[in-house]
Short mmCIF file of C-alpha atoms in Angstrom, two decimals:
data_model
loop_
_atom_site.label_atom_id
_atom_site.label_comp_id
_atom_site.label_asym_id
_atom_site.label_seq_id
_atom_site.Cartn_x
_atom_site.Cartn_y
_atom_site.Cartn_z
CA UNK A 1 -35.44 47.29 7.08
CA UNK A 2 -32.38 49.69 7.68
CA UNK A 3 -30.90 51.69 5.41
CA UNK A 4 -27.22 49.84 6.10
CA UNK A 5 -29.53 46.30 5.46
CA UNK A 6 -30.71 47.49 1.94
CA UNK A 7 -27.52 48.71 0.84
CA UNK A 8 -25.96 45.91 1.76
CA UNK A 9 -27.82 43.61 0.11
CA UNK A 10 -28.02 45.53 -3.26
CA UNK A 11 -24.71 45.46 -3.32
CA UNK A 12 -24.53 41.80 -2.66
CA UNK A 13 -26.95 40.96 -5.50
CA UNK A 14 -24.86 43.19 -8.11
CA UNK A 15 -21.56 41.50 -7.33
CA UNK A 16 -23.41 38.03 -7.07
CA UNK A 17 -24.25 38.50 -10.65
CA UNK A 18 -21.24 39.49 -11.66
CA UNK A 19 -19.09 36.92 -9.86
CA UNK A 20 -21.61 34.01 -11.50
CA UNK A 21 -21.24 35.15 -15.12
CA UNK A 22 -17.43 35.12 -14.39
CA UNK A 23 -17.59 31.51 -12.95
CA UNK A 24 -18.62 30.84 -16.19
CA UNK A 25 -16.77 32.41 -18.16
CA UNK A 26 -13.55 30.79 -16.57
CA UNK A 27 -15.63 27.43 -16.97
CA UNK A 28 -15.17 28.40 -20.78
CA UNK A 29 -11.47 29.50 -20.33
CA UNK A 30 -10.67 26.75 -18.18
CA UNK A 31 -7.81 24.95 -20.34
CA UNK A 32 -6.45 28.43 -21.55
CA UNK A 33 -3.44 29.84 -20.07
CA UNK A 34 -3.29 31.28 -16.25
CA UNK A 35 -2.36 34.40 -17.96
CA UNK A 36 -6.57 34.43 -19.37
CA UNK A 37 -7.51 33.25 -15.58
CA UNK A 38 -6.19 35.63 -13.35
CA UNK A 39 -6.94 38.66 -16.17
CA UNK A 40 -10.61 37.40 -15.35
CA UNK A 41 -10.56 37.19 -12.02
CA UNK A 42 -9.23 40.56 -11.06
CA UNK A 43 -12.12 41.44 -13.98
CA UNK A 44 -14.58 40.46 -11.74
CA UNK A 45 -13.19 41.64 -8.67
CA UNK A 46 -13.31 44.96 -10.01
CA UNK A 47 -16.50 44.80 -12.22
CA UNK A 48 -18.61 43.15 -9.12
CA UNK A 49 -17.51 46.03 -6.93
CA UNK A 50 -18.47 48.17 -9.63
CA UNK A 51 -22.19 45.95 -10.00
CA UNK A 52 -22.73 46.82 -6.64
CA UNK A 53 -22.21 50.30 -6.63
CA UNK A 54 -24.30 50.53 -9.42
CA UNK A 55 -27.08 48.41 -7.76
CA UNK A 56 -26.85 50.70 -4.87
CA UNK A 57 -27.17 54.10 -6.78
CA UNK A 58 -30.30 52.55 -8.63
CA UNK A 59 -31.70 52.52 -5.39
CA UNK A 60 -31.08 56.07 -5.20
CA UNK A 61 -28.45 55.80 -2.26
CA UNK A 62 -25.82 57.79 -4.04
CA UNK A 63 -25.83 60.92 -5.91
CA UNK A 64 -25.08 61.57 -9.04
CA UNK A 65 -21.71 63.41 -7.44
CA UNK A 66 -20.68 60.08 -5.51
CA UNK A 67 -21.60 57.77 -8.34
CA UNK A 68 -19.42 59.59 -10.24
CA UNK A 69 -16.72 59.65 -7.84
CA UNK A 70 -16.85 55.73 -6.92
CA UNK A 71 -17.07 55.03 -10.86
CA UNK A 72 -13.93 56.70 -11.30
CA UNK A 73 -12.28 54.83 -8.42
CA UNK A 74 -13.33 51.57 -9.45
CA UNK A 75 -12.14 52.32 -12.84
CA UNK A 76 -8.64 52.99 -11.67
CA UNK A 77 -8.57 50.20 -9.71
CA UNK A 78 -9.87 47.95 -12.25
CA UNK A 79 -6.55 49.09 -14.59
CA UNK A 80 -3.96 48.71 -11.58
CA UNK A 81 -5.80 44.94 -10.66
CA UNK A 82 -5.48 43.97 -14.20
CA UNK A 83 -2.23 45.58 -15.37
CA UNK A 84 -0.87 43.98 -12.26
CA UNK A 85 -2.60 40.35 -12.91
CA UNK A 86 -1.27 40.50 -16.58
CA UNK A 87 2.90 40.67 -15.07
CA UNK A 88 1.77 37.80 -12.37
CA UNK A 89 0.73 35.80 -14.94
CA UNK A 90 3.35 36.52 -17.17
CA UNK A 91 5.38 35.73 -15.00
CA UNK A 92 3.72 32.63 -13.41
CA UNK A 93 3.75 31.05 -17.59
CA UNK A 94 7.39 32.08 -17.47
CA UNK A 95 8.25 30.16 -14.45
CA UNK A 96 5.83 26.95 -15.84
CA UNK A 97 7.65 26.99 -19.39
CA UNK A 98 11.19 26.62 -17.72
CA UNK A 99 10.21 24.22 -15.62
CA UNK A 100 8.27 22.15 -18.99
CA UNK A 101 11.99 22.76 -20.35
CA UNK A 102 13.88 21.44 -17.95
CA UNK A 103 11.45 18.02 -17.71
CA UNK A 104 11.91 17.54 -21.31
CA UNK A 105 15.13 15.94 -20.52
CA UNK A 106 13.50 13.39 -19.20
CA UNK A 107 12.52 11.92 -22.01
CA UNK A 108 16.21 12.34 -23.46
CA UNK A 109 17.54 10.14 -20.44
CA UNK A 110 18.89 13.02 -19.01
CA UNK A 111 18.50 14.39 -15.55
CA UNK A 112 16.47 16.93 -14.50
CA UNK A 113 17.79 20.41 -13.29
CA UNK A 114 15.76 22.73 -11.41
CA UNK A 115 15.83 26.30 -13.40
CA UNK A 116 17.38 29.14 -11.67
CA UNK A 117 15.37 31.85 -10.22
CA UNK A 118 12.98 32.64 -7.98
CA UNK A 119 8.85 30.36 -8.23
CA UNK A 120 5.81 29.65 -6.21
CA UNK A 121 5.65 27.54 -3.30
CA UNK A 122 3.78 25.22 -5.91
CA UNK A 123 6.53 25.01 -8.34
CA UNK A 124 8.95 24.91 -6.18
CA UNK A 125 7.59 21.66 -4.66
CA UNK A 126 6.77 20.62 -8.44
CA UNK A 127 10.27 21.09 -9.06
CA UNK A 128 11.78 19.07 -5.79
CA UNK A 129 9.40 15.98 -6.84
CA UNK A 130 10.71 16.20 -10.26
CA UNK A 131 14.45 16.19 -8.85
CA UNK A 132 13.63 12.69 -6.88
CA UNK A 133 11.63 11.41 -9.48
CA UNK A 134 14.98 12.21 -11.79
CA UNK A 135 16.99 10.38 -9.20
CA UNK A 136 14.81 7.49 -9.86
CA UNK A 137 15.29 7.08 -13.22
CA UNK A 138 18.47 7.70 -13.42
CA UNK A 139 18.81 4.36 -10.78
CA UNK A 140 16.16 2.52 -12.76
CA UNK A 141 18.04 2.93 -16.35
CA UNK A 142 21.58 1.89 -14.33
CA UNK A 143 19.75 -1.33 -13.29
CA UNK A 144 18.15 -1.70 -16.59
CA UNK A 145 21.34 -1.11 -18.28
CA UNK A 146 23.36 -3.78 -16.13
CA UNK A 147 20.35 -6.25 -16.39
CA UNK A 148 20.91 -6.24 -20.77
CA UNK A 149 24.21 -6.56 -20.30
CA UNK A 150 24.37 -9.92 -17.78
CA UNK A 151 21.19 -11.00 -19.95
CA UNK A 152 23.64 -10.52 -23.24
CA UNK A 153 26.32 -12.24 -21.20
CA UNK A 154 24.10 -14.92 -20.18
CA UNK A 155 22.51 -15.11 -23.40
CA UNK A 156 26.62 -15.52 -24.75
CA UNK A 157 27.48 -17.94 -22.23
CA UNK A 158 24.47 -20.46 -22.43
CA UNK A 159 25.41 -20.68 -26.13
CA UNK A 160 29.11 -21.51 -25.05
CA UNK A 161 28.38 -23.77 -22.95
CA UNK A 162 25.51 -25.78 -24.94
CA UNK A 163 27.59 -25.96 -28.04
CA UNK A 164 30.34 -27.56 -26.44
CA UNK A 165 28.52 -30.80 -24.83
CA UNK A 166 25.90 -30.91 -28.19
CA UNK A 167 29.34 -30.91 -30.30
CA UNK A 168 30.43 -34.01 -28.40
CA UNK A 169 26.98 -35.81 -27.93
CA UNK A 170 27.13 -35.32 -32.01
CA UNK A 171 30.28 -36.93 -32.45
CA UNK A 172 29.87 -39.85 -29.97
CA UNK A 173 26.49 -40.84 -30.96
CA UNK A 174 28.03 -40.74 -34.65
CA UNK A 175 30.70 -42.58 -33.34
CA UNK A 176 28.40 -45.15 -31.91
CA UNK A 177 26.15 -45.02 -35.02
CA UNK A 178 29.03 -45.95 -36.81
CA UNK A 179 30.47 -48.83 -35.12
CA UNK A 180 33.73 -46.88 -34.64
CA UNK A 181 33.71 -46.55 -31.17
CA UNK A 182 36.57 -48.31 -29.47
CA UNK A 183 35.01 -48.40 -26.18
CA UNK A 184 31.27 -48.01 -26.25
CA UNK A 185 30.60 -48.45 -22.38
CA UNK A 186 32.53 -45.50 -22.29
CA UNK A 187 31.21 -43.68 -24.68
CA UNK A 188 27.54 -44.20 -22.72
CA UNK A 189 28.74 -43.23 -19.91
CA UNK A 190 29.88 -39.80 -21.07
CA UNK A 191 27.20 -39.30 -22.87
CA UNK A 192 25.15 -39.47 -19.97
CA UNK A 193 27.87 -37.26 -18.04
CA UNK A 194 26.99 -34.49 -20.78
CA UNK A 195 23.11 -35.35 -20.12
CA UNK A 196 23.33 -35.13 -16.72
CA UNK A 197 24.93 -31.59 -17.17
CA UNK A 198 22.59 -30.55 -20.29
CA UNK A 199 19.87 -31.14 -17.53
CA UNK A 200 21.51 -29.43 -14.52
CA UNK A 201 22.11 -26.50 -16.72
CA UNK A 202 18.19 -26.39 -17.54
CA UNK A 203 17.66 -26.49 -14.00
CA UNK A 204 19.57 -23.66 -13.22
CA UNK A 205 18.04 -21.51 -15.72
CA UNK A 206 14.29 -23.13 -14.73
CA UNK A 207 14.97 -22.13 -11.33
CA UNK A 208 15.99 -18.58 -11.83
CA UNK A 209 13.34 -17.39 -13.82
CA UNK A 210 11.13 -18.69 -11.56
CA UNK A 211 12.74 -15.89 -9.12
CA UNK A 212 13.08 -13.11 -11.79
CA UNK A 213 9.40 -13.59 -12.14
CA UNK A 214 8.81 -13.57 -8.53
CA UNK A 215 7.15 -17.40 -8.23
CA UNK A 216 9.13 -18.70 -6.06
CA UNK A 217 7.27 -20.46 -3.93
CA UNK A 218 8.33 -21.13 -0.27
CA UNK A 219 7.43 -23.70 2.22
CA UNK A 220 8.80 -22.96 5.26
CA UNK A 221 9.59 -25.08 8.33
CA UNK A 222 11.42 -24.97 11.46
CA UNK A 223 14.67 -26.36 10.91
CA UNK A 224 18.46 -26.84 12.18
CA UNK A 225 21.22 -25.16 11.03
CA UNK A 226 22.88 -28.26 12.57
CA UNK A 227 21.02 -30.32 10.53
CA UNK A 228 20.93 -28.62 7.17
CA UNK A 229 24.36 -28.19 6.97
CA UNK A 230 24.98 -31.45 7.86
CA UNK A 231 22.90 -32.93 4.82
CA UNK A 232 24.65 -30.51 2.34
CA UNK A 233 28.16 -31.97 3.11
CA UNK A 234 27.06 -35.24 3.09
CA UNK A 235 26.00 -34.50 -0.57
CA UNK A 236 29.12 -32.72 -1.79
CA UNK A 237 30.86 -34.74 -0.43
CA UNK A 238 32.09 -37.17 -2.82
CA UNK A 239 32.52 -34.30 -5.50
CA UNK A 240 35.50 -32.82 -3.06
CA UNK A 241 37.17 -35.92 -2.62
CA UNK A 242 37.24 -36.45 -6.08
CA UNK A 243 38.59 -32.42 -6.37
CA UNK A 244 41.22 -33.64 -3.64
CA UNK A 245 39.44 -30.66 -0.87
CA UNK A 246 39.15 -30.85 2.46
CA UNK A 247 35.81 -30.12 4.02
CA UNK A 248 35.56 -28.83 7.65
CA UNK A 249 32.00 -28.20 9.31
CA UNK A 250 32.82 -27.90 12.81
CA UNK A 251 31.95 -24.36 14.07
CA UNK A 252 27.98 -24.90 13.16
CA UNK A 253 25.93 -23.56 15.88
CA UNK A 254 22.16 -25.58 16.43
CA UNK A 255 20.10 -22.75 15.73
CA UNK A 256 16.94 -22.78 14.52
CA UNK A 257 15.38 -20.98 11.47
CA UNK A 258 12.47 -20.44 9.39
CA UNK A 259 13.59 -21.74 5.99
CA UNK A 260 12.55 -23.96 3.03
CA UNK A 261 14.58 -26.88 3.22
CA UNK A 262 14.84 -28.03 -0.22
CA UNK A 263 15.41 -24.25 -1.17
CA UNK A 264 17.72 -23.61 1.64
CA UNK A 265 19.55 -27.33 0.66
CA UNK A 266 20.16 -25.52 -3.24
CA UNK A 267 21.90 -22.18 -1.86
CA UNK A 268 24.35 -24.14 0.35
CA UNK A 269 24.56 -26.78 -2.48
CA UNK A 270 25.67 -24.41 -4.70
CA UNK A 271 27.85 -22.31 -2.71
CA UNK A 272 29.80 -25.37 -1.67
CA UNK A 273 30.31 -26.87 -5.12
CA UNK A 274 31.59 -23.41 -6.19
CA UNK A 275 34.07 -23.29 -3.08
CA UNK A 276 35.14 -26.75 -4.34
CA UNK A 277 35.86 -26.38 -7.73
CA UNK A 278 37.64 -23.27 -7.46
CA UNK A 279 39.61 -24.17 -4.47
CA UNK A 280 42.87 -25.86 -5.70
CA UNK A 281 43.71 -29.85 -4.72
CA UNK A 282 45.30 -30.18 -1.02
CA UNK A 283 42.76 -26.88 -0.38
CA UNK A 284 39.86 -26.78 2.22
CA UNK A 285 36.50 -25.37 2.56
CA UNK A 286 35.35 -24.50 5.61
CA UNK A 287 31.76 -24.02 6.40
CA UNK A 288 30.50 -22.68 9.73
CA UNK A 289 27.11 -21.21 10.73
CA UNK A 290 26.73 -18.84 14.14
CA UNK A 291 24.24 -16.69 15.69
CA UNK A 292 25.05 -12.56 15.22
CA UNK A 293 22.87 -9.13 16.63
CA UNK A 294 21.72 -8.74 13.14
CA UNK A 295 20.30 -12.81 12.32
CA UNK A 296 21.64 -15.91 11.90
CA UNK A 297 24.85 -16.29 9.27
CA UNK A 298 26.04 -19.04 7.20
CA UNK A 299 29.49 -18.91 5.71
CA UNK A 300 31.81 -20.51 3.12
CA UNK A 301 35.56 -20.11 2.99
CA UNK A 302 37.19 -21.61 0.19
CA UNK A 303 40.70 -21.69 -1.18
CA UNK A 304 39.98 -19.65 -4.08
CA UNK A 305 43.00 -17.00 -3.84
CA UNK A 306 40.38 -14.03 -3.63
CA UNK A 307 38.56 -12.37 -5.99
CA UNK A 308 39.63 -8.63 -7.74
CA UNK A 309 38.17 -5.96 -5.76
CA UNK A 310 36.55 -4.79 -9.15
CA UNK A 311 34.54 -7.90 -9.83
CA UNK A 312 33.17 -8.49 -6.42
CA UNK A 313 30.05 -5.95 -6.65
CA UNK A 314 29.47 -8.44 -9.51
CA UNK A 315 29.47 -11.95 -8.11
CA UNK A 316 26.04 -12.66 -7.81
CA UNK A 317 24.80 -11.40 -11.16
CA UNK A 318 23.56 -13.37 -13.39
CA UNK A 319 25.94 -14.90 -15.63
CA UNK A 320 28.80 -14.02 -13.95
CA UNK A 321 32.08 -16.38 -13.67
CA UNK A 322 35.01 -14.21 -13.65
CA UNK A 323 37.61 -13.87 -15.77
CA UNK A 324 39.23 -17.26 -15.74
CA UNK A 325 35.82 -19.11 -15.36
CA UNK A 326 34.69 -19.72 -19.61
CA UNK A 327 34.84 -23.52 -19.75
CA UNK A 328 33.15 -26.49 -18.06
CA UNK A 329 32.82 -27.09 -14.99
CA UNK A 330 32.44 -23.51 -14.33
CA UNK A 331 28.79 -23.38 -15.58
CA UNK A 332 26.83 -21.32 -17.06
CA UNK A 333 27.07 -18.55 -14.26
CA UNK A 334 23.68 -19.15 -12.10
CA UNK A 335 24.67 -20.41 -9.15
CA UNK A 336 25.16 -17.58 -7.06
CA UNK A 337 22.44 -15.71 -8.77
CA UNK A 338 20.22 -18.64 -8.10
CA UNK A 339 21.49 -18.12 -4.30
CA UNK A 340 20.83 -14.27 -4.03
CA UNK A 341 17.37 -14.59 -5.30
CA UNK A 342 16.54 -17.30 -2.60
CA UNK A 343 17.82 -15.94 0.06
CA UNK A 344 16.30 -12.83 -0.73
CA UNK A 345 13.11 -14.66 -1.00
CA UNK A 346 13.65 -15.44 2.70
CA UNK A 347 13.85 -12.12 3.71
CA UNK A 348 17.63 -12.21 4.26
CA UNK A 349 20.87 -11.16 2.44
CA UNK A 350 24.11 -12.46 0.28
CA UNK A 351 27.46 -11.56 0.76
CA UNK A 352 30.94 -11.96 -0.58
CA UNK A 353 34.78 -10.93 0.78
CA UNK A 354 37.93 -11.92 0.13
CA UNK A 355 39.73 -13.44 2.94
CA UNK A 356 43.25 -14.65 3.87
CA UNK A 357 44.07 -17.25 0.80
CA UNK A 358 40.27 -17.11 -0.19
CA UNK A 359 37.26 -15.37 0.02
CA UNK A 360 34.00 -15.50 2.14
CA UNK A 361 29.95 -16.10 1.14
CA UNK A 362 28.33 -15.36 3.82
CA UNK A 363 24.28 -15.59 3.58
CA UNK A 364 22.64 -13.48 6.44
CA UNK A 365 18.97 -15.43 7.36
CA UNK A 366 16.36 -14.03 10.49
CA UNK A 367 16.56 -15.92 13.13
CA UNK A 368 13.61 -18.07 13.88
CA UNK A 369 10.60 -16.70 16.10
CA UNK A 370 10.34 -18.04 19.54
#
């Protein structure tokens, strides 16, 4: 074997020692601070070039003279690599603690700012995935925040609206109970009236928790717009000549779509009874239903007079009536939130804008395959 060979692989079998025993010692070290990492690895760097030299004079391939000499260099080089290692991680547990800092606000719902000053590549990424994750929660605690307060509102509004009818069921069964009741008949029959509402009411809450808890089940079929329209003014119907309203359906295309009937049946149900009662006597609601680029849309005018610019992002949330809207028959503010969650269900979208004398609900559905 050549003189190069040997040397070579003396050298090899020094540093290989040296570089195991410091795999384990960072094994040891390993949840100390980069700081104790990359003072061991420039340790070994050195020390393993130093193991080899050593290997090699024991072979008696160097002098005294050059063992000397490389010793020397080695030694220099081993307090440059470590000196410098020390400042880069120093520096490196700088850079981590500011950016620990800044996270911490986080936790104190604030949002997180990148600290100033130069990083690593690393951190630097660290720090733009802690910026969007940031952005995230500041969204998610908005949407929390506006969810407690239409759940508070709801919570308010329910109890509003169940006293009133429970007062009066109280009072006319007493009444009847009694034998004070001028006209009992008619005492029945608004007790029923009340019943009839207690139970829609229960519906309406039924109904949207089933969506808030995401089973809502769909059974979809092909069906006409034509058609489905056509049912749901049948069944207001008597509820707007009662309010005195005028109903118009005639600009309802016959196009098809992939809907749940009886779900489809509610959100037109309920936008139309809404149009109704808050469209004043001698009013009309119009209802139409076309074909657009982006799906199929049905919409409902009423007579309303429009709705504040400043409450309109809020129309479909859940308990929402408006200002003027406390009392029976407004509800108990489900409706539209009922009609948002199924038609988001079907993959499409609600909308509301105020028009001339009124204001538009327009619910955007995809149009049915071919």
């Amino acid at each position: 074997m050549s003189d190069t060979l040997l040397i070579a692989l003396f050298a090899f079998l020094g540093a290989a020692t040296v570089g195991v025993l410091g795999a384990g010692v960072l094994l040891l070290i390993r949840r100390r601070s980069v700081v104790a990492h990359l003072a061991v690895v420039a340790s070994v760097a050195v020390t393993a070039m130093l193991a080899g030299t050593l290997a090699v004079a024991q072979a008696m391939f160097l002098s005294a003279h050059d063992l000397k000499v490389v010793t020397t260099v080695v030694a220099m080089a081993a307090v440059v690599s470590l000196a410098t290692a020390l400042l880069l991680g120093r520096w490196a547990v700088g850079r981590s603690r500011a950016l620990a800092l800044a996270a911490r606000s986080f936790g104190d719902g604030g949002d997180f700012t990148s600290p100033d000053g130069p990083s690593t590549a690393e951190l630097v990424e660290l720090s733009r995935e802690l910026e969007a994750t940031s952005a995230k929660l500041a969204e998610s605690r908005e949407r929390e925040r506006a969810l407690e307060t239409s759940r508070r509102e709801l919570v308010a509004w329910i109890s509003h609206d169940l006293r009133t009818p429970l007062a009066g069921l109280r009072a006319m069964s007493e009444a009847l109970e009694d034998g004070v009741a001028a006209d009992p008949s008619r005492y029945l029959r608004q007790i029923r009236t009340e019943v009839e509402r207690l139970n829609g009411m229960v519906g309406d809450l039924f109904e949207l928790s089933r969506i808030h808890a995401g089973a809502l089940a769909l059974s979809t079929s092909r069906i006409s717009l034509y058609d489905l329209v056509g049912d749901a003014l049948a069944g207001v119907d008597p509820l707007a000549r009662e309010c005195g309203v005028r109903l118009v359906g005639d600009r309802v295309e016959p196009v098809p779509v992939e809907v749940d009937g009886k779900e489809m049946s509610r959100v037109l149900g309920n936008l139309l009874v809404n149009a109704i009662r808050r469209t004043p006597a001698d009013g009309t609601v119009a209802i139409a239903a076309e074909r657009r680029p982006d799906g199929v849309v049905l919409s409902v005018t009423d007579g309303c007079g429009g709705i504040p610019e400043e409450d309109l992002p809020r129309v479909f949330d859940t308990g929402w009536r408006g200002t003027h809207a406390r009392t029976p028959p407004a509800g108990a503010g489900l409706g539209l939130a009922i009609v948002r969650g199924i038609v988001e269900a079907h993959r499409g979208q609600a909308t509301v804008r105020n028009v001339n004398g009124g204001c538009r609900f327009e619910v955007t559905l995809p149009p049915a395959e071919v």
